[in-house]
Coordinates of C-alpha atoms in Angstrom, one line a residue:
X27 CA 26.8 -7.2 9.2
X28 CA 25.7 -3.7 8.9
X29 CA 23.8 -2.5 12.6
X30 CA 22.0 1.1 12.8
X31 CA 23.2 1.9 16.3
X32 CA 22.7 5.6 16.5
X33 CA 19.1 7.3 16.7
X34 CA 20.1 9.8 14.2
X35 CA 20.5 6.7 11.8
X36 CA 17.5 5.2 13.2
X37 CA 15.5 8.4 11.8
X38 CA 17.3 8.5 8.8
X39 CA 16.0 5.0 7.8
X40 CA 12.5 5.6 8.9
X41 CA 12.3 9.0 6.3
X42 CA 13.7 7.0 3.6
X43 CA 11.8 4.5 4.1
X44 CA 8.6 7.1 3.9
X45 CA 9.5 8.0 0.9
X46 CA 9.6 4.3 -1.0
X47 CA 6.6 3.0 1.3
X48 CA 4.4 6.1 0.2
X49 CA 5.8 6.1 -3.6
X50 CA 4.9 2.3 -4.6
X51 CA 1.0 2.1 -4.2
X52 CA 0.8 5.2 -6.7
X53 CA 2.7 3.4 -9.3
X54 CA 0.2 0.2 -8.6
X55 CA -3.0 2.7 -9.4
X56 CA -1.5 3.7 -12.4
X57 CA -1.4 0.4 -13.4
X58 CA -4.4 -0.5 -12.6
X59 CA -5.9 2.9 -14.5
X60 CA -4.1 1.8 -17.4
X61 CA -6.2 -1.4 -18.0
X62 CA -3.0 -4.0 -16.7
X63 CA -4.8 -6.5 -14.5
X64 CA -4.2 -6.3 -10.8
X65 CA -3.6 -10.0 -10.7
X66 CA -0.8 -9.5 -13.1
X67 CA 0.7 -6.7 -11.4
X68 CA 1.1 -8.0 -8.1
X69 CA 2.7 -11.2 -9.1
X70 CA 5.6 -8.4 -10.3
X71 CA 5.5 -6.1 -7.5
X72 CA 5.8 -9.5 -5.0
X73 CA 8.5 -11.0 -7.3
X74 CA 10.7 -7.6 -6.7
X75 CA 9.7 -7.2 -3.3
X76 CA 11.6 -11.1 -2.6
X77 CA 14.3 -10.2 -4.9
X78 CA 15.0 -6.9 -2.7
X79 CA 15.2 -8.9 0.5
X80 CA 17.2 -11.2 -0.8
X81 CA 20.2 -7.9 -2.1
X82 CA 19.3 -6.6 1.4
X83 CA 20.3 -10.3 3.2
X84 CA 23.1 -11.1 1.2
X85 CA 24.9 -7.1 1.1
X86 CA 23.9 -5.6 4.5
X87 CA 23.5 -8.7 6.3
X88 CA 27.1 -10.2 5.6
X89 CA 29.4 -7.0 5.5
X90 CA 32.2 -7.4 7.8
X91 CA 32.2 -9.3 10.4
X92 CA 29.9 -10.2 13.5
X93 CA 29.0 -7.4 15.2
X94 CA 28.4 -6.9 19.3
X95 CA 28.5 -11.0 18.6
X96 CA 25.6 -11.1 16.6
X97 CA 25.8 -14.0 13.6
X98 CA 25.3 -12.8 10.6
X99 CA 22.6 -14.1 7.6
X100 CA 24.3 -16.6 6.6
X101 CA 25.5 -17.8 9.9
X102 CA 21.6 -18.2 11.3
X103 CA 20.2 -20.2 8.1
X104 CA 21.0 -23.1 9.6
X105 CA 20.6 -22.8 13.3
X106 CA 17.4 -24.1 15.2
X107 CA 15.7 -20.9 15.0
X108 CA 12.5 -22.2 13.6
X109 CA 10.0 -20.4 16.7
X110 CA 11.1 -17.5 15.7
X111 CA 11.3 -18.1 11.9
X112 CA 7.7 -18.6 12.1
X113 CA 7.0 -15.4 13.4
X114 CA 8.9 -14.0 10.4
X115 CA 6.8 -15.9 8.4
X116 CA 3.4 -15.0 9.6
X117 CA 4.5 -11.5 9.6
X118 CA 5.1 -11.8 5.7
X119 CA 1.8 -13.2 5.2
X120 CA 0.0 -11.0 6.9
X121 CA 2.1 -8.0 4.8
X122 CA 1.1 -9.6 2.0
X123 CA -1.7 -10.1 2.1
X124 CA -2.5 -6.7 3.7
X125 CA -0.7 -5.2 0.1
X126 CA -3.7 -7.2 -2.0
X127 CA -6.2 -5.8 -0.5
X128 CA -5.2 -2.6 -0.8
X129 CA -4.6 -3.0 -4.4
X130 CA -8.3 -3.4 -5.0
X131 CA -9.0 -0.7 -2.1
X132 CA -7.3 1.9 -4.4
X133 CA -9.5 1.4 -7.3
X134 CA -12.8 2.0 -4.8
X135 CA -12.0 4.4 -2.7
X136 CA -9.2 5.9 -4.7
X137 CA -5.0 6.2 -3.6
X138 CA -5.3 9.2 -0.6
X139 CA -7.8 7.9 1.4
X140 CA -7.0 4.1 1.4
X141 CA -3.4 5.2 2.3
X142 CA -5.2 7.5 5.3
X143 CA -7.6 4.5 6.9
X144 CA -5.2 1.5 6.2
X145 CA -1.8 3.9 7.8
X146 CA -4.0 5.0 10.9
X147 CA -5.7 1.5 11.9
X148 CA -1.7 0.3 11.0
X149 CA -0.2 2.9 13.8
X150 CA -3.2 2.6 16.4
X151 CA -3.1 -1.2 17.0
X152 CA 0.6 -2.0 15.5
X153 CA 1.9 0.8 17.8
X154 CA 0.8 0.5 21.0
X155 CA 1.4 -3.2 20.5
X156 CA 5.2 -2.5 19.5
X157 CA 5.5 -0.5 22.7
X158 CA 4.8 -2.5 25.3
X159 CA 6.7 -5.8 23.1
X160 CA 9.6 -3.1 23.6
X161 CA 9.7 -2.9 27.0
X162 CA 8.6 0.6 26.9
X163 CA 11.6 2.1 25.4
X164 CA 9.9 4.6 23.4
X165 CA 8.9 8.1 25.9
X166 CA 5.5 7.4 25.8
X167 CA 4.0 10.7 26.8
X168 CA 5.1 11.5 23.3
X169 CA 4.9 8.4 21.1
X170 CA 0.8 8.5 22.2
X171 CA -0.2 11.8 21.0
X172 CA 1.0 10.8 17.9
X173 CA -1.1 7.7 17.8
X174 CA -3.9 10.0 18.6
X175 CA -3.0 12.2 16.0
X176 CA -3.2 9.2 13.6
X177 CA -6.5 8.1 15.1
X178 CA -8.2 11.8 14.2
X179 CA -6.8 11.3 10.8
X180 CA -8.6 8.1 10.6
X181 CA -12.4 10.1 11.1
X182 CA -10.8 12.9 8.6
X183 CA -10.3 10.5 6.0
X184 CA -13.1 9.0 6.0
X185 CA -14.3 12.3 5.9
X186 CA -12.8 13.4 2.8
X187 CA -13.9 10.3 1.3
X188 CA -17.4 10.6 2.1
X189 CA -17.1 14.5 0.9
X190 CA -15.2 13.7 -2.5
X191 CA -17.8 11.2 -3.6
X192 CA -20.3 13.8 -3.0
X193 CA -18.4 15.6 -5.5
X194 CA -18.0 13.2 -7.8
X195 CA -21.6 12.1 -7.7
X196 CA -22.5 16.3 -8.5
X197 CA -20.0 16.2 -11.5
X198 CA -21.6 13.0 -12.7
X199 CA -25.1 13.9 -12.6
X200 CA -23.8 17.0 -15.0
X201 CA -23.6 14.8 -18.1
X202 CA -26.3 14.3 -20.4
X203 CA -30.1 13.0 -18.8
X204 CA -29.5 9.9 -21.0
X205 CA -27.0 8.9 -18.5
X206 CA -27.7 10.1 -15.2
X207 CA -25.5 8.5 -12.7
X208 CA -28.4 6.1 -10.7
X209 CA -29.8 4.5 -14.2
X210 CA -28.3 1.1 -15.2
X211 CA -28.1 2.4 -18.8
X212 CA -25.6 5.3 -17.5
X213 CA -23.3 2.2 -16.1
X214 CA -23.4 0.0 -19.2
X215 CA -22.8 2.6 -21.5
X216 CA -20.0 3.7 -20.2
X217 CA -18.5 -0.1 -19.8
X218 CA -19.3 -0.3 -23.3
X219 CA -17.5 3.3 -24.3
X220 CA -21.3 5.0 -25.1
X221 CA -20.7 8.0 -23.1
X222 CA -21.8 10.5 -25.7
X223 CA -24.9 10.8 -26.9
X224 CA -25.6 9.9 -30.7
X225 CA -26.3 13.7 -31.1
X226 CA -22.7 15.0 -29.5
X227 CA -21.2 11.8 -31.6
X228 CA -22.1 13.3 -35.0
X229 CA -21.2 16.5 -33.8
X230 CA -17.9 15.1 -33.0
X231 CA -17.1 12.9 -36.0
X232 CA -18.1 16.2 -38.4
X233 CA -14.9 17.9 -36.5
X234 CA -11.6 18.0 -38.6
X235 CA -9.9 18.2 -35.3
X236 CA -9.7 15.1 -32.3
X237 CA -11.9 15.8 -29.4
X238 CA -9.9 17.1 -26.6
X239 CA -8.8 14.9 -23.4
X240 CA -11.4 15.7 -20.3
X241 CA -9.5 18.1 -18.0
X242 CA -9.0 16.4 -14.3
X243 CA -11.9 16.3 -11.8
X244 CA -14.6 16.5 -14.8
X245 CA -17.4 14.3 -15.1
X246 CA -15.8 13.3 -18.6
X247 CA -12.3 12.9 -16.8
X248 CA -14.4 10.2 -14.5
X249 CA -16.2 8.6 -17.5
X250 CA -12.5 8.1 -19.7
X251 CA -11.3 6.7 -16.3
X252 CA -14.0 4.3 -15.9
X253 CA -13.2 3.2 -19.6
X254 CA -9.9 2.8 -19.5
X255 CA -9.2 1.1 -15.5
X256 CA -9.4 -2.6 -15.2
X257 CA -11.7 -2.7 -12.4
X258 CA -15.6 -1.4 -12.9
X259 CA -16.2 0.8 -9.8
X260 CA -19.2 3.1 -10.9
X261 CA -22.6 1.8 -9.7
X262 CA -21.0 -0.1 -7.2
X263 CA -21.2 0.9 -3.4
X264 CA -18.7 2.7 -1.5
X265 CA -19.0 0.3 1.4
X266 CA -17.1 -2.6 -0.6
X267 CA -14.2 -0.3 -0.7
X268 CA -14.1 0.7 2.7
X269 CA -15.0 -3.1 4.1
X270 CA -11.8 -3.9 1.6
X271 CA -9.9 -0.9 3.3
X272 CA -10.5 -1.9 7.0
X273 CA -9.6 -5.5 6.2
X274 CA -6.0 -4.0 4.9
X275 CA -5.8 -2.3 7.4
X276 CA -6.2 -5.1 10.4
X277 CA -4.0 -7.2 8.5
X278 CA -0.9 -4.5 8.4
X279 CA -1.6 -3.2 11.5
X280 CA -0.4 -6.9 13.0
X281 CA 3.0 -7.8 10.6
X282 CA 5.6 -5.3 12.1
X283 CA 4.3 -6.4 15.8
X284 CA 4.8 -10.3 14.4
X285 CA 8.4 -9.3 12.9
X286 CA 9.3 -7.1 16.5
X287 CA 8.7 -10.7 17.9
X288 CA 11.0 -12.3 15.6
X289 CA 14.0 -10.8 16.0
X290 CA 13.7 -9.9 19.8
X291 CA 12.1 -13.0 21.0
X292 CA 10.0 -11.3 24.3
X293 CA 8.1 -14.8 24.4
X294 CA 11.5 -16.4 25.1
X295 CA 10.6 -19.1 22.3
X296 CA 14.1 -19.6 21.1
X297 CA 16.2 -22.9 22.7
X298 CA 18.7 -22.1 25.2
X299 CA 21.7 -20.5 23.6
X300 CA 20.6 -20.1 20.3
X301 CA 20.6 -16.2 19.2
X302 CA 18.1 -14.1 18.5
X303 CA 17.7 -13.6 14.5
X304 CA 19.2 -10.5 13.3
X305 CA 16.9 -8.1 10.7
X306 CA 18.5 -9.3 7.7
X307 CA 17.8 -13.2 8.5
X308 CA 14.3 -12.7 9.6
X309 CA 13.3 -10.1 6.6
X310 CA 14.6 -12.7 4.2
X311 CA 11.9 -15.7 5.7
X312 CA 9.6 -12.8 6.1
X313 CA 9.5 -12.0 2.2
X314 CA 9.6 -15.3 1.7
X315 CA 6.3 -16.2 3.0
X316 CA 4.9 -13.0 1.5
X317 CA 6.2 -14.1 -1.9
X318 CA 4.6 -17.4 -1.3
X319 CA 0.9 -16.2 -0.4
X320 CA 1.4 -13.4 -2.9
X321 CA 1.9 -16.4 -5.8
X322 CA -1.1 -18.8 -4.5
X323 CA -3.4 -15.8 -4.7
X324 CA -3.2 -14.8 -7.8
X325 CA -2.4 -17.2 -9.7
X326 CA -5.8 -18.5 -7.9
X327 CA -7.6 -14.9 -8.8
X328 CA -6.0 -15.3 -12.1
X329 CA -8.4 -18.2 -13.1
X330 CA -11.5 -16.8 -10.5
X331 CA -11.0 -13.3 -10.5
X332 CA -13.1 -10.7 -8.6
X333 CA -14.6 -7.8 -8.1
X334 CA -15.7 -8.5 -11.9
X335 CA -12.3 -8.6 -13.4
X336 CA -11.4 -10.3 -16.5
X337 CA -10.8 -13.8 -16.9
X338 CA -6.6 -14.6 -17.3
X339 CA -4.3 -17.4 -17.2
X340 CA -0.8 -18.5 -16.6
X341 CA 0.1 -17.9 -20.5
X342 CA -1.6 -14.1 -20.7
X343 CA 0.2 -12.9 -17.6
X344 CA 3.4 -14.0 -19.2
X345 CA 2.8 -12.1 -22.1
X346 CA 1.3 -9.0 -20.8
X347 CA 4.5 -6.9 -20.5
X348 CA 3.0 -3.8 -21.1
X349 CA 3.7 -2.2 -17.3
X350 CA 5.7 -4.7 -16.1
X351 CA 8.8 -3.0 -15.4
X352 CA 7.0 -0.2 -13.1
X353 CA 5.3 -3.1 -11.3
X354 CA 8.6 -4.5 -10.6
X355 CA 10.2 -0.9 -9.9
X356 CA 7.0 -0.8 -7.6
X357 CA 8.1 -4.2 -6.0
X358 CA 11.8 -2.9 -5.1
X359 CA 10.2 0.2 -3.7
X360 CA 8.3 -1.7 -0.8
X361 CA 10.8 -4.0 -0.5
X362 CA 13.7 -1.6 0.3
X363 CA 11.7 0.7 2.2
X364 CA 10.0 -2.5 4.6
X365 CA 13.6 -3.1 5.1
X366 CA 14.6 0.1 6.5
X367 CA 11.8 0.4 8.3
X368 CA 12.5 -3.0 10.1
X369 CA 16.7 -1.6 10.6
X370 CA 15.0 1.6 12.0
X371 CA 12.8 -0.3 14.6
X372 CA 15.0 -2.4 15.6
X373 CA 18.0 0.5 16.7
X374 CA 15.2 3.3 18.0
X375 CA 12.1 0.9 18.8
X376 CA 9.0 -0.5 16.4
X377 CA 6.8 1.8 18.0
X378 CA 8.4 5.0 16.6
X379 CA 9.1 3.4 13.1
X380 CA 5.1 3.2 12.8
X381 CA 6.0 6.8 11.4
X382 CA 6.8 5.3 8.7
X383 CA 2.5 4.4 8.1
X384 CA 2.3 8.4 7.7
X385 CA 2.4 7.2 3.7
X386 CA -0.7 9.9 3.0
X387 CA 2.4 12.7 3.4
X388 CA 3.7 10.6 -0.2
X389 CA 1.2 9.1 -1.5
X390 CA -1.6 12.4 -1.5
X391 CA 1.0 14.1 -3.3
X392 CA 1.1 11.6 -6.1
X393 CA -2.7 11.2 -6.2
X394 CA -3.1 14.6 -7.1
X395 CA 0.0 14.9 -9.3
X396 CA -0.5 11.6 -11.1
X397 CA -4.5 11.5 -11.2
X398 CA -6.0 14.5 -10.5
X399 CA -8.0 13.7 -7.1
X400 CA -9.6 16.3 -5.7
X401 CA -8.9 18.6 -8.6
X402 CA -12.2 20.6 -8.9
X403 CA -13.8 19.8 -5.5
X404 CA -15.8 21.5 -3.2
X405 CA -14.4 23.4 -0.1
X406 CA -15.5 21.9 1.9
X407 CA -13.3 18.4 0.5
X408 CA -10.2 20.7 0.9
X409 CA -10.6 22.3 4.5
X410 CA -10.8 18.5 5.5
X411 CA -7.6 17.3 3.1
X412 CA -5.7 19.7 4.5
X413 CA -7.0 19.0 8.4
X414 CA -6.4 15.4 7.3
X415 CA -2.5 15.8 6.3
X416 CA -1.5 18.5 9.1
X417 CA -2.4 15.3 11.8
X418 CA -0.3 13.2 9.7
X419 CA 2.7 15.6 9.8
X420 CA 2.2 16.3 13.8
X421 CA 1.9 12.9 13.9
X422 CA 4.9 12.0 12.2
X423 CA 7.1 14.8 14.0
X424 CA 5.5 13.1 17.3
X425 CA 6.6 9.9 16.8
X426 CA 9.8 10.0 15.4
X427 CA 10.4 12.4 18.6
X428 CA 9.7 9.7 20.9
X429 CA 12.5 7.4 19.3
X430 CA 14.6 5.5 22.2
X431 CA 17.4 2.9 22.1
X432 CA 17.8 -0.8 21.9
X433 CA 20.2 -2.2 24.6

C-alpha cells in the first residue's frame, strides 16, 4: 500500500489535486451550454468518478506490502469495520449530492462565482472542523488566517456576482425595445429563437454572407447562450441560484470532516482491535455511496426534471452520446483529484488539504477562457475579481503553510 509520509508529498497531492478539482466543473458547464441534459451528464461524470476509486483502491491501495502494519484494501473488505464504513458512506453522499447542486448552480450564477461561495462556505465550516478532529496538528495561527481569507472571498464573490449581473442586465437592455429584458415577450422569444426583429431578419436573410457569431460578453453573445444551454435562466431570479449555491455549499463543507472520521476513528467507534480503515478502503465505500445517490437522483430527475428541464428517460440518456466522453473525462477528474486530496489530508492534516477548495484559482481561468465571463464588464466587476482571487491565493499559500504531520 502506497502511504504519503512526507509533507513535501503531502503538498504535492493537494496542488494536483487543485488542478483536477478546479478543471471538472468547467467541462460540466460546457456541457450544459451545449444543450446535453444535466441529468444525463451527471449519471457519466458519477459513473467515472466510481470507476476512479475503484483504479485508485485496487493500484495504490494493494502495492507492496503492509505498511507501518496497516492492512491494505483488500485486507479490510471483510473486517467488522462497518462504524466507520458508514462514515465513508455518508461522506460520499453528502459529496454527491453537494456536486448536483452545483451543476444547476453553474447555469444560474455562472462557473467563477459558484466555485467562490461553495469553496469558501466548504473551508470555513469543513476546516475548522478538520482541525480540532485532528487534534490540532495543523499550526493554527496560520491555518486561521487562511480561513479568514476564504471567508472575505465569500462577501467578494458575491460581490462580483451581484456586479456582473448588473452588467449583464445593461448589455441586455441594449437590444432592440421589442425585447427589453423585464417584458415576458423578451423571454419567450428568445426560448423560441426570435431574437431579431422581423426588420434585422430580412436584413439578414438579403445577405450573401452568414451573420457573424456574437463576440463574448455582448448582449447577442447572452441571447445565443440562452438558445443554445439546456437550462432557461433569463427571467428567472438570481436568488434561486444562490439558495442552490449555499445549499452546495453546506453539503461539501461536511464530506471531508465525515471521511477525516472514517479513517482516524476520533469517536473510538471501531471494536477493540480492529484497525482503523486506510484511505484507499474508505474512498472506495465513499464513492460508492456517492455513485449510489448520484444514480437514484437522476434517474428520478430524469422522469421529473426541474428547474424547467426537458422531459427524458432511461432509453434517451442511453442514446445521447453526444458529450459523453468529456462528462466521463469530467468524472475521472474529480475522482482522482478527491483522492489525492483525501492521501494529502491524511499525511499533513484535513485542515490544510481544504486548500484544495481554492478551485476559483482553476476554475475562473476556464470561465473566462472557455465562456467569456466577465469579458466586457464594468470596472468596477474587475477591481473586485481580482480582490476576489488575490484572497484565494493568500489563502491558499496560508494554508498549505500550516501543514503538520500525522503520527
Amino acid at each position: 500500500m502506497y502511504v504519503v509520509e512526507s509533507k513535501a508529498g503531502a503538498i504535492g497531492c493537494m496542488i494536483l489535486s487543485l488542478c483536477c478539482l478546479g478543471s471538472w466543473p468547467a467541462i460540466l458547464t460546457l456541457l450544459e451550454r451545449r444543450g446535453r441534459l444535466p441529468q444525463h451528464t451527471f449519471l457519466d461524470f458519477a459513473t467515472a468518478n466510481l470507476l476512479a476509486a475503484i483504479v485508485i483502491a485496487f493500484s495504490l491501495g494493494e502495492i507492496g506490502k503492509s505498511t507501518f502494519g496497516k492492512p491494505d484494501f483488500t485486507t479490510q473488505l471483510p473486517q467488522d469495520n462497518w462504524p466507520s464504513v458508514l462514515l465513508a458512506v455518508a461522506g460520499g453522499v453528502l459529496l454527491s449530492i453537494g456536486n448536483l447542486a452545483t451543476q444547476y448552480a453553474f447555469a444560474f450564477v455562472g462557473l467563477s462565482v459558484t466555485e467562490v461561495i461553495t469553496a469558501s462556505i466548504t473551508v470555513v465550516i469543513g476546516t475548522t472542523l478538520n482541525y480540532f478532529l485532528d487534534d490540532k496538528i495543523n499550526k493554527a495561527e496560520i491555518l486561521f488566517p487562511g480561513v479568514g481569507c476564504f471567508l472575505i472571498a465569500v462577501f467578494l464573490g458575491a460581490a462580483v456576482h451581484a456586479s456582473n449581473a448588473a452588467d449583464v442586465k445593461a448589455k441586455l437592455k441594449s437590444l432592440p425595445s421589442e425585447y427589453k429584458a423585464e417584458t415576458e415577450d423578451f423571454y419567450s422569444s428568445i426560448k423560441n429563437g426570435e431574437n431579431k426583429p422581423e426588420r434585422e431578419k430580412t436584413d439578414v436573410e438579403s445577405q450573401e454572407k452568414p451573420t457573424e457569431k456574437a463576440k463574448a460578453g455582448t448582449a447577442g453573445f447572452f441571447v445565443e447562450l440562452e438558445n443554445k444551454r439546456a437550462i432557461k435562466v433569463f427571467g428567472k431570479s438570481i436568488m434561486i441560484g444562490l439558495f442552490i449555491t449555499l445549499f452546495a455549499g453546506t453539503c461539501l463543507s461536511l464530506f471531508s470532516p465525515a471521511f477525516n472520521l472514517a479513517t482516524n476513528d476520533q469517536w473510538s467507534t471501531l471494536p477493540k482491535g480492529v484497525p482503523k480503515l486506510v484511505v484507499y478502503t474508505a474512498f472506495f465505500y465513499f464513492s460508492i455511496a456517492g455513485f449510489l445517490i448520484a444514480l437514484i437522483l437522476n434517474l428520478i430527475f430524469l422522469y421529473r426534471p426541474m428547474v424547467g428541464l426537458a422531459r427524458s428517460s432511461l432509453k434517451k440518456y442511453i442514446y445521447d452520446s453526444k458529450g459523453r466522453g468529456w462528462a466521463v473525462f469530467a468524472g475521472f477528474l474529480c475522482g482522482f483529484g478527491n483522492g489525492l486530496q483525501f492521501m494529502g489530508g491524511q499525511a499533513a492534516g484535513y485542515a490544510a488539504a481544504d486548500s484544495v477548495q481554492a478551485l476559483p484559482l482553476v476554475s475562473t481561468f476556464w470561465g473566462i477562457v472557455l465562456f467569456g465571463e466577465y469579458r466586457r464588464s464594468s470596472k468596477r466587476t474587475y477591481a473586485l475579481l481580482v480582490s476576489m482571487l488575490a484572497m484565494f491565493v493568500a489563502a491558499v499559500a496560508i494554508l498549505m503553510a500550516s501543514s503538520g504531520h500525522r503520527k
